């Protein structure tokens, strides 16, 4: 499951896509909207994506992780649109025969998604808004 969606992400649906009797471990990263950015109070976020390119790049990242850690499954779902504090913005789920591979792969996938996938984030504050650089 690789998807960009404007609908709320159901974490259980994402994790079900990587479950397997061959898996000794499943690791899940859930990125949520926090209420601050540094010292500034965040009211909400807005995500925009170049949908087809984002999904293509996420598929490439999943394939890289599958090959490197011999994953059984890798799912990446990222939300777009306006999100409120506490809402789920991204879910990464990976499964593998052994747990260590799942920890390393999950870290790699979320870090690489943030670096390479064309998704942009706007933070809304009490005193304004700003597009945040997603690719440092």
XYZ file of N, CA and C in Angstrom:
408
model
N 0.851 -1.182 0.000
C 0.000 0.000 0.000
C 0.890 1.235 0.000
N 0.821 1.964 -1.066
C 1.515 3.241 -1.206
C 0.441 4.231 -1.619
N 0.257 5.303 -0.827
C -0.841 6.204 -1.158
C -0.640 7.607 -0.610
N -1.127 8.557 -1.394
C -1.351 9.934 -0.954
C -2.863 10.044 -0.863
N -3.365 10.537 0.262
C -4.813 10.599 0.456
C -5.214 11.889 1.142
N -6.416 12.355 0.827
C -6.961 13.513 1.530
C -7.942 13.079 2.618
N -8.013 11.775 2.842
C -8.905 11.223 3.862
C -8.110 10.832 5.108
N -8.754 10.790 6.281
C -8.048 10.347 7.484
C -7.434 8.949 7.273
N -6.245 8.760 7.814
C -5.535 7.491 7.685
C -5.942 6.577 8.831
N -6.362 5.373 8.493
C -6.690 4.365 9.507
C -5.443 3.492 9.687
N -4.772 3.659 10.809
C -3.497 2.993 11.053
C -3.626 1.480 10.907
N -4.687 0.915 11.425
C -4.882 -0.537 11.355
C -4.938 -1.031 9.910
N -5.531 -0.265 9.013
C -5.592 -0.670 7.600
C -4.194 -0.733 6.990
N -3.340 0.199 7.389
C -1.972 0.227 6.862
C -1.187 -0.965 7.414
N -1.292 -1.220 8.707
C -0.530 -2.330 9.298
C -1.012 -3.681 8.779
N -2.298 -3.794 8.497
C -2.811 -5.059 7.950
C -2.168 -5.393 6.612
N -1.781 -4.380 5.849
C -1.188 -4.610 4.532
C 0.203 -5.233 4.592
N 0.870 -5.170 5.751
C 2.220 -5.742 5.860
C 2.255 -7.000 6.725
N 1.121 -7.376 7.286
C 1.087 -8.573 8.131
C 1.306 -9.830 7.301
N 2.044 -10.779 7.905
C 2.341 -12.038 7.229
C 2.751 -13.063 8.266
N 2.446 -14.318 7.997
C 2.900 -15.401 8.877
C 4.414 -15.553 8.833
N 5.065 -15.003 7.828
C 6.526 -15.049 7.717
C 7.205 -13.990 8.581
N 6.424 -12.996 9.020
C 6.996 -11.860 9.748
C 7.194 -12.175 11.223
N 8.413 -11.901 11.694
C 8.693 -11.986 13.119
C 8.514 -10.634 13.786
N 8.374 -9.591 12.963
C 8.191 -8.254 13.515
C 7.538 -7.322 12.528
N 6.748 -6.418 13.067
C 6.155 -5.324 12.299
C 6.487 -4.050 13.063
N 6.978 -3.074 12.348
C 7.291 -1.794 12.961
C 6.455 -0.730 12.278
N 5.900 0.182 13.082
C 5.012 1.211 12.549
C 5.459 2.573 13.072
N 5.562 3.525 12.160
C 5.775 4.913 12.526
C 4.500 5.671 12.213
N 4.006 6.429 13.188
C 2.813 7.249 13.006
C 3.216 8.698 13.260
N 3.177 9.494 12.208
C 3.486 10.912 12.340
C 2.207 11.693 12.567
N 2.177 12.471 13.634
C 0.986 13.239 13.986
C 1.289 14.736 13.992
N 0.249 15.533 13.971
C 0.382 16.991 13.992
C 0.564 17.436 15.445
N 1.710 18.059 15.701
C 1.976 18.555 17.061
C 1.531 20.018 17.180
N 1.430 20.490 18.412
C 0.878 21.821 18.660
C 1.917 22.932 18.724
N 3.153 22.630 18.326
C 4.187 23.664 18.345
C 5.255 23.382 17.293
N 5.950 24.437 16.932
C 7.125 24.353 16.068
C 8.143 25.292 16.695
N 9.109 24.713 17.366
C 10.023 25.545 18.144
C 9.230 26.208 19.258
N 9.330 27.520 19.355
C 8.609 28.266 20.393
C 7.231 28.728 19.940
N 6.877 28.486 18.677
C 5.600 28.978 18.138
C 4.490 27.946 18.320
N 3.323 28.446 18.681
C 2.149 27.599 18.816
C 1.550 27.339 17.430
N 1.425 26.064 17.082
C 0.832 25.665 15.803
C -0.659 25.410 16.017
N -1.485 25.978 15.147
C -2.934 25.793 15.221
C -3.394 24.608 14.367
N -2.752 24.448 13.198
C -3.084 23.361 12.270
C -2.017 23.330 11.187
N -2.050 22.288 10.364
C -1.127 22.163 9.237
C -1.913 21.944 7.956
N -1.270 22.279 6.856
C -1.821 21.934 5.556
C -0.708 21.262 4.758
N -1.027 20.101 4.173
C -0.078 19.390 3.324
C -0.562 19.430 1.889
N 0.379 19.668 0.974
C 0.112 19.560 -0.452
C 1.139 18.604 -1.030
N 0.756 17.908 -2.090
C 1.668 16.954 -2.718
C 1.478 16.965 -4.223
N 2.526 16.639 -4.918
C 2.462 16.350 -6.341
C 2.157 14.854 -6.372
N 0.858 14.525 -6.369
C 0.358 13.180 -6.115
C 1.026 12.049 -6.861
N 1.022 12.088 -8.191
C 1.575 10.962 -8.953
C 3.073 10.820 -8.734
N 3.789 11.932 -8.675
C 5.234 11.876 -8.437
C 5.522 11.429 -7.006
N 4.709 11.887 -6.049
C 4.908 11.489 -4.661
C 4.733 9.979 -4.510
N 3.685 9.432 -5.099
C 3.460 7.981 -4.989
C 4.546 7.200 -5.709
N 5.005 7.684 -6.848
C 6.095 7.024 -7.571
C 7.358 6.994 -6.710
N 7.684 8.113 -6.095
C 8.877 8.195 -5.262
C 8.733 7.327 -4.015
N 7.544 7.303 -3.431
C 7.326 6.447 -2.260
C 7.474 4.972 -2.632
N 7.003 4.581 -3.823
C 7.186 3.196 -4.283
C 8.671 2.866 -4.423
N 9.444 3.801 -4.955
C 10.887 3.596 -5.093
C 11.549 3.414 -3.729
N 11.166 4.237 -2.775
C 11.718 4.141 -1.420
C 11.356 2.795 -0.794
N 10.111 2.372 -0.965
C 9.674 1.075 -0.425
C 10.483 -0.060 -1.040
N 10.720 0.006 -2.342
C 11.513 -1.032 -3.013
C 12.955 -1.039 -2.517
N 13.521 0.137 -2.319
C 14.880 0.229 -1.772
C 14.944 -0.430 -0.395
N 13.965 -0.132 0.440
C 13.937 -0.710 1.792
C 13.714 -2.221 1.743
N 12.816 -2.677 0.876
C 12.576 -4.123 0.735
C 13.868 -4.858 0.382
N 14.603 -4.310 -0.565
C 15.839 -4.961 -1.003
C 16.915 -4.918 0.084
N 17.063 -3.792 0.717
C 18.143 -3.615 1.704
C 17.934 -4.438 2.966
N 16.676 -4.544 3.437
C 16.402 -5.241 4.701
C 15.601 -6.525 4.502
N 15.444 -6.989 3.281
C 14.686 -8.199 2.976
C 13.301 -8.162 3.648
N 12.618 -7.054 3.430
C 11.301 -6.873 4.034
C 10.275 -7.783 3.377
N 9.302 -8.158 4.158
C 8.150 -8.898 3.649
C 7.129 -7.898 3.108
N 6.945 -6.815 3.831
C 5.995 -5.796 3.406
C 6.457 -4.407 3.782
N 6.024 -3.420 2.996
C 6.323 -2.019 3.284
C 5.144 -1.188 2.792
N 4.531 -0.438 3.675
C 3.389 0.405 3.338
C 3.689 1.843 3.759
N 3.321 2.787 2.888
C 3.526 4.208 3.167
C 2.252 4.947 2.759
N 1.657 5.664 3.697
C 0.474 6.472 3.396
C 0.689 7.860 3.995
N 0.514 8.886 3.155
C 0.676 10.271 3.613
C -0.595 11.044 3.310
N -0.982 11.846 4.240
C -2.206 12.631 4.131
C -1.920 13.996 3.516
N -2.899 14.535 2.809
C -2.840 15.909 2.315
C -4.069 16.651 2.818
N -4.043 17.958 2.620
C -5.169 18.780 3.059
C -4.896 19.397 4.412
N -5.952 19.933 5.004
C -5.867 20.607 6.287
C -5.973 19.586 7.408
N -4.994 19.574 8.314
C -4.984 18.645 9.442
C -4.951 19.414 10.746
N -5.699 18.919 11.706
C -5.770 19.541 13.023
C -4.747 18.888 13.964
N -4.496 19.538 15.082
C -3.565 19.017 16.091
C -4.003 17.599 16.483
N -3.035 16.690 16.522
C -3.299 15.310 16.924
C -3.657 14.380 15.783
N -3.999 14.916 14.605
C -4.363 14.046 13.492
C -3.136 13.357 12.909
N -3.365 12.198 12.307
C -2.301 11.409 11.695
C -1.984 11.982 10.316
N -0.703 12.308 10.102
C -0.256 12.858 8.824
C 0.393 11.801 7.945
N 1.071 10.839 8.554
C 1.782 9.811 7.791
C 1.865 8.525 8.611
N 1.769 7.401 7.902
C 1.969 6.094 8.539
C 2.919 5.296 7.658
N 3.950 4.761 8.291
C 4.904 3.856 7.652
C 4.791 2.536 8.406
N 4.605 1.433 7.683
C 4.570 0.105 8.310
C 5.473 -0.828 7.517
N 6.321 -1.556 8.222
C 7.205 -2.523 7.575
C 7.170 -3.830 8.351
N 7.351 -4.931 7.625
C 7.438 -6.239 8.272
C 8.637 -6.988 7.712
N 9.217 -7.833 8.575
C 10.393 -8.617 8.198
C 10.465 -9.841 9.111
N 11.279 -10.817 8.735
C 11.420 -11.996 9.584
C 11.968 -11.667 10.977
N 12.805 -10.620 11.081
C 13.424 -10.285 12.369
C 13.223 -8.818 12.718
N 13.084 -8.519 14.005
C 12.704 -7.177 14.446
C 13.725 -6.100 14.118
N 15.010 -6.384 14.201
C 16.022 -5.353 13.960
C 15.873 -4.736 12.568
N 15.606 -5.574 11.593
C 15.413 -5.070 10.230
C 14.236 -4.109 10.165
N 13.178 -4.390 10.931
C 12.004 -3.513 10.886
C 12.305 -2.141 11.482
N 13.093 -2.109 12.558
C 13.448 -0.819 13.157
C 14.281 0.014 12.183
N 15.293 -0.609 11.605
C 16.173 0.116 10.687
C 15.429 0.554 9.427
N 14.623 -0.321 8.874
C 13.895 0.000 7.650
C 12.869 1.107 7.880
N 12.155 1.045 8.976
C 11.136 2.059 9.262
C 11.788 3.441 9.398
N 12.910 3.505 10.093
C 13.644 4.768 10.240
C 14.091 5.281 8.873
N 14.635 4.399 8.067
C 15.092 4.771 6.727
C 13.932 5.308 5.885
N 12.812 4.612 5.906
C 11.685 5.002 5.061
C 11.164 6.385 5.441
N 10.920 6.655 6.721
C 10.369 7.964 7.080
C 11.381 9.069 6.799
N 12.651 8.829 7.097
C 13.661 9.857 6.831
C 13.772 10.147 5.333
N 13.713 9.097 4.522
C 13.856 9.255 3.078
C 12.607 9.877 2.461
N 11.440 9.538 2.982
C 10.201 10.184 2.521
C 10.305 11.691 2.740
N 10.751 12.096 3.916
C 10.856 13.525 4.225
C 11.887 14.220 3.336
N 12.911 13.494 2.913
C 13.960 14.072 2.080
C 13.583 14.160 0.600
N 12.894 13.135 0.087
C 12.757 13.016 -1.366
C 11.360 13.169 -1.946
N 10.338 12.978 -1.156
C 8.983 12.959 -1.712
C 8.444 14.387 -1.816
N 7.860 14.741 -2.984
C 7.347 16.096 -3.174
C 6.035 16.342 -2.409
N 6.212 16.561 -1.108
C 5.106 16.901 -0.201
C 5.532 18.163 0.531
N 4.618 19.138 0.597
C 4.929 20.410 1.229
C 3.981 20.655 2.396
N 4.539 21.286 3.441
C 3.780 21.512 4.672
C 3.707 23.002 4.979
N 2.491 23.463 5.266
C 2.287 24.839 5.714
C 1.834 24.789 7.169
N 2.529 25.556 8.009
C 2.151 25.652 9.421
C 1.356 26.932 9.640
N 0.255 26.816 10.368
C -0.593 27.955 10.706
C -0.410 28.276 12.184
N -0.099 29.551 12.456
C 0.113 30.027 13.822
C -0.943 31.076 14.150
N -0.964 31.507 15.397
C -1.887 32.570 15.797
C -1.599 33.872 15.044
N -0.322 34.084 14.700
C 0.070 35.347 14.080
C 0.506 35.209 12.620
N 0.102 34.135 11.954
C 0.474 34.004 10.551
C 0.628 32.548 10.117
N 1.272 32.370 8.983
C 1.463 31.035 8.419
C 2.754 31.021 7.617
N 3.331 29.835 7.438
C 4.560 29.718 6.676
C 4.667 28.329 6.065
N 5.158 28.267 4.811
C 5.489 26.995 4.196
C 6.813 26.561 4.793
N 6.873 25.331 5.272
C 8.073 24.812 5.923
C 8.876 24.019 4.898
N 10.181 24.236 4.871
C 11.045 23.471 3.970
C 11.035 22.006 4.380
N 10.513 21.164 3.511
C 10.429 19.743 3.808
C 11.709 19.017 3.481
N 12.511 19.602 2.601
C 13.738 18.940 2.152
C 14.941 19.779 2.561
N 15.451 19.524 3.803
C 16.558 20.345 4.294
C 17.821 20.197 3.445
